[in-house]
Coordinates of C-alpha atoms and ligand atoms in Angstrom, one line a residue:
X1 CA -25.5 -10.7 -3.6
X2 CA -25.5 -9.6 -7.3
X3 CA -28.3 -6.6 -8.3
X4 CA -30.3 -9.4 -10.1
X5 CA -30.9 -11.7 -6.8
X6 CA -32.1 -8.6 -4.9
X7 CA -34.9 -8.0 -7.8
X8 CA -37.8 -9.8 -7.8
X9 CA -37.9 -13.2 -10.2
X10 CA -41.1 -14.2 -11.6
X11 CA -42.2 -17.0 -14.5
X12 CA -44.8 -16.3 -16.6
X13 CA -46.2 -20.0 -18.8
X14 CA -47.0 -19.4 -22.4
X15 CA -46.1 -15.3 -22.2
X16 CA -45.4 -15.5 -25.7
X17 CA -48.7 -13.7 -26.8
X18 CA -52.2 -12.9 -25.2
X19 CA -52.9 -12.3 -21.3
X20 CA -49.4 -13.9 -20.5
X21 CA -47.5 -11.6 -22.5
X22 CA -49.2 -9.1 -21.1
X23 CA -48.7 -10.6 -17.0
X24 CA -44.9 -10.5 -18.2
X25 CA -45.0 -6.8 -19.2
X26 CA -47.0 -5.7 -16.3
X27 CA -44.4 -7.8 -13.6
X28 CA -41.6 -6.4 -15.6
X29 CA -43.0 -2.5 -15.1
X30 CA -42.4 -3.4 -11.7
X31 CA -38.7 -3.6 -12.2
X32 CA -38.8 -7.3 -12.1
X33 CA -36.7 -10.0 -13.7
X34 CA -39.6 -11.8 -15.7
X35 CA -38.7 -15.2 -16.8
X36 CA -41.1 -15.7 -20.3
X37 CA -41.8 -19.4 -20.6
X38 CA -42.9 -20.4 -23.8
X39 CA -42.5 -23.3 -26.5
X40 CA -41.5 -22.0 -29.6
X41 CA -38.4 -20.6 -30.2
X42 CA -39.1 -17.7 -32.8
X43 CA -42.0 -17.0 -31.0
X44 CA -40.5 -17.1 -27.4
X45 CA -37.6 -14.9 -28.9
X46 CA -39.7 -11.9 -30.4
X47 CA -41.5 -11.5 -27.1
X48 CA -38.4 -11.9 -24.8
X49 CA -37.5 -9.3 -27.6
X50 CA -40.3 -7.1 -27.7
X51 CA -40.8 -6.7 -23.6
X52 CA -37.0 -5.8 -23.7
X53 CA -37.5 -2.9 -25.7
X54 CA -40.4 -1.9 -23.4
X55 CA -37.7 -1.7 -20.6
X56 CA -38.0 -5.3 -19.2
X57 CA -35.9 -6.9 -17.5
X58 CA -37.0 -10.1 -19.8
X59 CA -35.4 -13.3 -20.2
X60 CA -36.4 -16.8 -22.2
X61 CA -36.7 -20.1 -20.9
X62 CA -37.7 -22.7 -23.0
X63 CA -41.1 -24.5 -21.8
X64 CA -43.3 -26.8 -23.2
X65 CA -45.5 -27.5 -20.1
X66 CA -46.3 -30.8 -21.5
X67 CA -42.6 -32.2 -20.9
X68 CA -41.2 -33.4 -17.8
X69 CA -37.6 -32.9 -19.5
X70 CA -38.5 -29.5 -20.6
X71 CA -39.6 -28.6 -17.0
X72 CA -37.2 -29.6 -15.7
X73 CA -34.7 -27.8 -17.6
X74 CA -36.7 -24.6 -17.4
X75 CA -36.0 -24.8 -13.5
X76 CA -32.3 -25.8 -13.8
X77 CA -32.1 -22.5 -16.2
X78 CA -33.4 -20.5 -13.4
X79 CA -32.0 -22.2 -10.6
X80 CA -28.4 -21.4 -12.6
X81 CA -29.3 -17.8 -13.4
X82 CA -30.8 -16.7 -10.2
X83 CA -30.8 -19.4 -7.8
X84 CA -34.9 -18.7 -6.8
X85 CA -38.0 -17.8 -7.9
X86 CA -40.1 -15.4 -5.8
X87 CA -43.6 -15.9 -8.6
X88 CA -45.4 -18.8 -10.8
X89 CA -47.6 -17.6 -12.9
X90 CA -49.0 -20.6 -14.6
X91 CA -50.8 -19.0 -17.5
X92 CA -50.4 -21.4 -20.5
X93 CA -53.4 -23.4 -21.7
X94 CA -55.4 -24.6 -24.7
X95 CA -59.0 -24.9 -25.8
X96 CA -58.5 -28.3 -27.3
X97 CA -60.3 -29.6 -30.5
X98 CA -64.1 -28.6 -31.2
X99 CA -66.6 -30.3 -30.8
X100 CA -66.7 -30.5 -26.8
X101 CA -70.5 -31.3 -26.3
X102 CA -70.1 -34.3 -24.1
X103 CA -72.2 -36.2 -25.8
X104 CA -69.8 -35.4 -29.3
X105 CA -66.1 -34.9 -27.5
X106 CA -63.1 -37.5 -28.4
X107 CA -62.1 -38.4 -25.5
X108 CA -58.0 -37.3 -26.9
X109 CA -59.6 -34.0 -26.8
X110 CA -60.2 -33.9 -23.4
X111 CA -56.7 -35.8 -22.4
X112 CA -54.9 -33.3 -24.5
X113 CA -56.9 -30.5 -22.7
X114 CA -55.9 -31.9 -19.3
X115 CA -52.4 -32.5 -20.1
X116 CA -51.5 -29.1 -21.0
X117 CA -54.3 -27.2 -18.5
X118 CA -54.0 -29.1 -15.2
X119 CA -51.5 -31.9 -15.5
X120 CA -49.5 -29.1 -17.0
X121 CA -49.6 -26.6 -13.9
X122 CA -48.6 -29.8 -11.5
X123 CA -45.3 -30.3 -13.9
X124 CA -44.1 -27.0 -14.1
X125 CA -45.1 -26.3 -10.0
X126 CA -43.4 -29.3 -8.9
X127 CA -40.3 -28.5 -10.9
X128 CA -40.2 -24.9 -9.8
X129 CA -41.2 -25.5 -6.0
X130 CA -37.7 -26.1 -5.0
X131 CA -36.9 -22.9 -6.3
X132 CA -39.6 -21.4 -4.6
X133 CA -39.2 -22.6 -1.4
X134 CA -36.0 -20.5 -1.3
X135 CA -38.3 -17.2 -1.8
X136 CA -39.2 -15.6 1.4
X137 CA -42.7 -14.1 -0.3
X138 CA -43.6 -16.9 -2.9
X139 CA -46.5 -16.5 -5.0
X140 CA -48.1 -18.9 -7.3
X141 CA -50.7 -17.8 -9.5
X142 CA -53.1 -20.4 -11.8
X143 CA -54.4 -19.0 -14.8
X144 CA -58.1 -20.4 -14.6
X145 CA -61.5 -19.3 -15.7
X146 CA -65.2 -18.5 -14.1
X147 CA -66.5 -21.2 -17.2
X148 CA -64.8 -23.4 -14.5
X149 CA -66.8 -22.9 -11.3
X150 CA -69.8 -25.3 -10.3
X151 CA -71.5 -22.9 -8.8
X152 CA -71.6 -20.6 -12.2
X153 CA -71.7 -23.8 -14.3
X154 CA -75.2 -25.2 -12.2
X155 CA -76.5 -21.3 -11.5
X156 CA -79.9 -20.6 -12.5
X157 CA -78.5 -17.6 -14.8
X158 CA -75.9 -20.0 -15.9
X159 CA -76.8 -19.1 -19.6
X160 CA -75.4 -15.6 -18.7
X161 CA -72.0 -16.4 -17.3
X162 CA -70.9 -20.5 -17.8
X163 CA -69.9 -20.5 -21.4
X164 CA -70.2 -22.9 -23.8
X165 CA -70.9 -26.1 -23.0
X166 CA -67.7 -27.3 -23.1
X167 CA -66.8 -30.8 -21.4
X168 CA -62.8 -30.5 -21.7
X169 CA -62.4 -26.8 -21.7
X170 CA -64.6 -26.3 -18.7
X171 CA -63.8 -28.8 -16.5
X172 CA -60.2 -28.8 -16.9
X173 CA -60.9 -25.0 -15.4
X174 CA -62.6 -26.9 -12.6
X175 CA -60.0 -29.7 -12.3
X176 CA -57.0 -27.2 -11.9
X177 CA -59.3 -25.2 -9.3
X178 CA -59.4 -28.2 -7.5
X179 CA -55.7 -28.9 -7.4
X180 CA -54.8 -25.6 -6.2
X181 CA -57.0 -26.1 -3.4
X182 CA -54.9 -29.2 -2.7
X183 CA -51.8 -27.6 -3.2
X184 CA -52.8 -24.5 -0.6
X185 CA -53.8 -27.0 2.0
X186 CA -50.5 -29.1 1.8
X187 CA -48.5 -25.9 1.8
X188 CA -50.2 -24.1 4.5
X189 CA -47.5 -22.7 6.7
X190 CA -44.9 -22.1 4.1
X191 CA -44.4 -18.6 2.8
X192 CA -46.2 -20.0 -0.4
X193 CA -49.8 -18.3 -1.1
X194 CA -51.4 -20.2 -4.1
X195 CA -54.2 -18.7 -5.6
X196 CA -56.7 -19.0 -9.0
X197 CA -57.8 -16.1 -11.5
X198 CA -59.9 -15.6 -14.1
X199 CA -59.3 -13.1 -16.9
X200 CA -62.7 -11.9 -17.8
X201 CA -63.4 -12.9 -21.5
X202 CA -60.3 -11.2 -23.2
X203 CA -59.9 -10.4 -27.2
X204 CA -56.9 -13.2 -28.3
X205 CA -56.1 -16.6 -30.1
X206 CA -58.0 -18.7 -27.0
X207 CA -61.4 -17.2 -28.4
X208 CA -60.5 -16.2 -32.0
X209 CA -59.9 -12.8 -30.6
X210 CA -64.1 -12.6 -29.6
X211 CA -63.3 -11.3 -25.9
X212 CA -64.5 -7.9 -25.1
X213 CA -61.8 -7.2 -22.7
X214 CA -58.0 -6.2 -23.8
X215 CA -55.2 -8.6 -22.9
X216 CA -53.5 -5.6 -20.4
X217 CA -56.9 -6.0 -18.2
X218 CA -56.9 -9.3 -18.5
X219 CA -53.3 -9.5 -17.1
X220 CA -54.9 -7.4 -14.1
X221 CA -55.6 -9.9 -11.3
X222 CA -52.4 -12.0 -12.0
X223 CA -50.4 -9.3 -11.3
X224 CA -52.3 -8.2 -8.4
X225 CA -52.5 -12.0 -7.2
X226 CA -48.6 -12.4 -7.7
X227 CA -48.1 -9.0 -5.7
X228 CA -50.0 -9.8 -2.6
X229 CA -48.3 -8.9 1.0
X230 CA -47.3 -11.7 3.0
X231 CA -50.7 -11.8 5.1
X232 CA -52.7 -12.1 1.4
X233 CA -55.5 -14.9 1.1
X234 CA -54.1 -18.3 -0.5
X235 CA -56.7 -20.7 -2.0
X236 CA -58.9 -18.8 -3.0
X237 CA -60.2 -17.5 -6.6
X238 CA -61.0 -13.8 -7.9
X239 CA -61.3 -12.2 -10.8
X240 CA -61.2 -8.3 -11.4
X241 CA -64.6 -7.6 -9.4
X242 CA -63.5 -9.8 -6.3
X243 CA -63.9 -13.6 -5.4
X244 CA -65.6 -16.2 -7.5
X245 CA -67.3 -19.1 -6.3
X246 CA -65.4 -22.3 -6.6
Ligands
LIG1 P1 -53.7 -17.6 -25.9 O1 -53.5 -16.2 -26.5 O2 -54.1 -18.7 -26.7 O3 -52.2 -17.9 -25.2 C1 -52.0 -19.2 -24.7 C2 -50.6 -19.3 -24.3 O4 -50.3 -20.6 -23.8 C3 -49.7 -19.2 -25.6 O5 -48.5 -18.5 -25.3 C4 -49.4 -20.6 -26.0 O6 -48.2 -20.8 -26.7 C5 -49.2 -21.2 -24.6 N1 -49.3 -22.7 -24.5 C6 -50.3 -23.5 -25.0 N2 -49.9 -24.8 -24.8 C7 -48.6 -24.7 -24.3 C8 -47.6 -25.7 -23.9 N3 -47.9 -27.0 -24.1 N4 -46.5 -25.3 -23.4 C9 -46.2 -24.0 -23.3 N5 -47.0 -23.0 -23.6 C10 -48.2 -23.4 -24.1 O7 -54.6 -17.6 -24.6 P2 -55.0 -16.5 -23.5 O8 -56.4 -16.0 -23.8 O9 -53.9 -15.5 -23.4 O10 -55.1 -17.4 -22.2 C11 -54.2 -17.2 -21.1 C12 -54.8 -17.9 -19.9 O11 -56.0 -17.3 -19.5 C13 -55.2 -19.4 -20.1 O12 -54.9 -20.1 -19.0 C14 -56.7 -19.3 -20.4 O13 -57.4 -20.5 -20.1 C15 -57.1 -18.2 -19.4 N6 -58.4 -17.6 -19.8 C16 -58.5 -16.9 -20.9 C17 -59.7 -16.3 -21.2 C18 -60.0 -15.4 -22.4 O14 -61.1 -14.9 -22.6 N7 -59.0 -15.3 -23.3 C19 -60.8 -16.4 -20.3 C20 -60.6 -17.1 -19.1 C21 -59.4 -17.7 -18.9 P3 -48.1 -21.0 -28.3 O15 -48.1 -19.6 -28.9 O16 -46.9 -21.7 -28.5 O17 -49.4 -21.7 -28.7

């Protein structure tokens, strides 16, 4: 077995900038081999560049996670340079087009916000499960957000903690919540443990750089979520001060 097999391999969607980035440098501090997914060349190129100099063990695969082709190929990149993946993180998103009052939204807002945000995550899993299914500690990890739990969105307080109204943001948080609850039931028993985060409202592009959190704590609970211990929780959903409500 070659010294790269033996280190853990991890794929981070959209770590080109923001909290991905960030979940690639913190994975690669660990003496990983971090996989940064992203769509753009130039841009995949300076980050695959930048987490290099930092001492990572960083390399590029080409994803857009709204193409099956590209996919595909990102898991027939790994599959030919390491021949598994131990962690998913599925970071990548969009906001989509404003307005998103339901009552104002095109409806191509929300399909584009779905596509890359849920549909998206179910691409890139399905392409990368036969690759991890050869891990013996896989971990999945989907990027969401506390704007997409009911139980904030319908809370008394909800003013304080649900967002904007927002009605393809928002509930394509809710709608990927919802698939990884599927996905954790139909892989109970494998070595698989699938879990949701939320960020906390972090400072980047997402937001127009509003958050009041840096990108390296929002990075926090992904890496702690792609580093649990084989008896770790699966289907569930935390952020940084523990689980949220679905
Ligand atoms: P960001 O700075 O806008 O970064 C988003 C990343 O996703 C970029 O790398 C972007 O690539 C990539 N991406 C978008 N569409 C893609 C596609 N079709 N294929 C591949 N990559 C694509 O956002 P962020 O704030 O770091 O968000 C990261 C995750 O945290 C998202 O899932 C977001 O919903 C979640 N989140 C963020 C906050 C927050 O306050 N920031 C709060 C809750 C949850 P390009 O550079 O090519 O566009």
């Amino acid at each position: 077995m070659s010294e790269l097999n033996e280190r853990t391999i991890a794929l981070v969607t959209g770590a080109n900038k923001g909290i991905g980035y960030q979940i690639a440098a913190g994975l690669g501090a660990l003496g990983w081999s971090v996989g940064v997914g992203a769509r753009d060349a130039g841009r995949r190129e300076t980050a695959v560049e930048r987490l290099r100099a930092a001492g990572v063990d960083a390399f590029g695969v080409p994803l857009d996670v709204t193409d099956d082709a590209s996919a595909t190929a990102a898991a027939q990149l790994i599959e030919e340079r390491s021949g598994r993946l131990d962690v998913l993180v599925n970071n990548a998103a969009i906001v989509g087009a404003m307005p998103q009052e339901p009552t104002r939204v095109d409806p191509a807002t929300i399909r584009a916000v779905v596509e890359t945000n849920v549909i998206g995550v179910i691409r890139v899993t399905n392409a990368m499960l036969p690759l991890l299914r050869r891990s013996t500690a896989a971990r999945i990890v989907n990027m969401s957000s506390t704007v997409g739990s009911l139980t904030r969105q319908s809370a008394p307080d909800r003013e304080l903690n649900a967002g904007p109204v927002a009605a393809g943001y928002s509930p394509s948080k809710t709608f990927l919540n919802a698939v990884t609850l599927q996905y954790t039931r139909e892989l109970t028993g494998t070595d698989i443990l699938i879990n949701a985060a939320c960020p906390g409202y972090v400072a980047t592009d997402l937001n127009g750089f509003r958050g009041t959190r840096t990108p390296e704590q929002g990075a926090a609970i992904a890496i702690k979520l792609a580093t649990l211990p084989t008896d770790g929780p699966t289907g569930h959903f935390f952020d940084d001060a523990g689980e949220v409500p679905w």
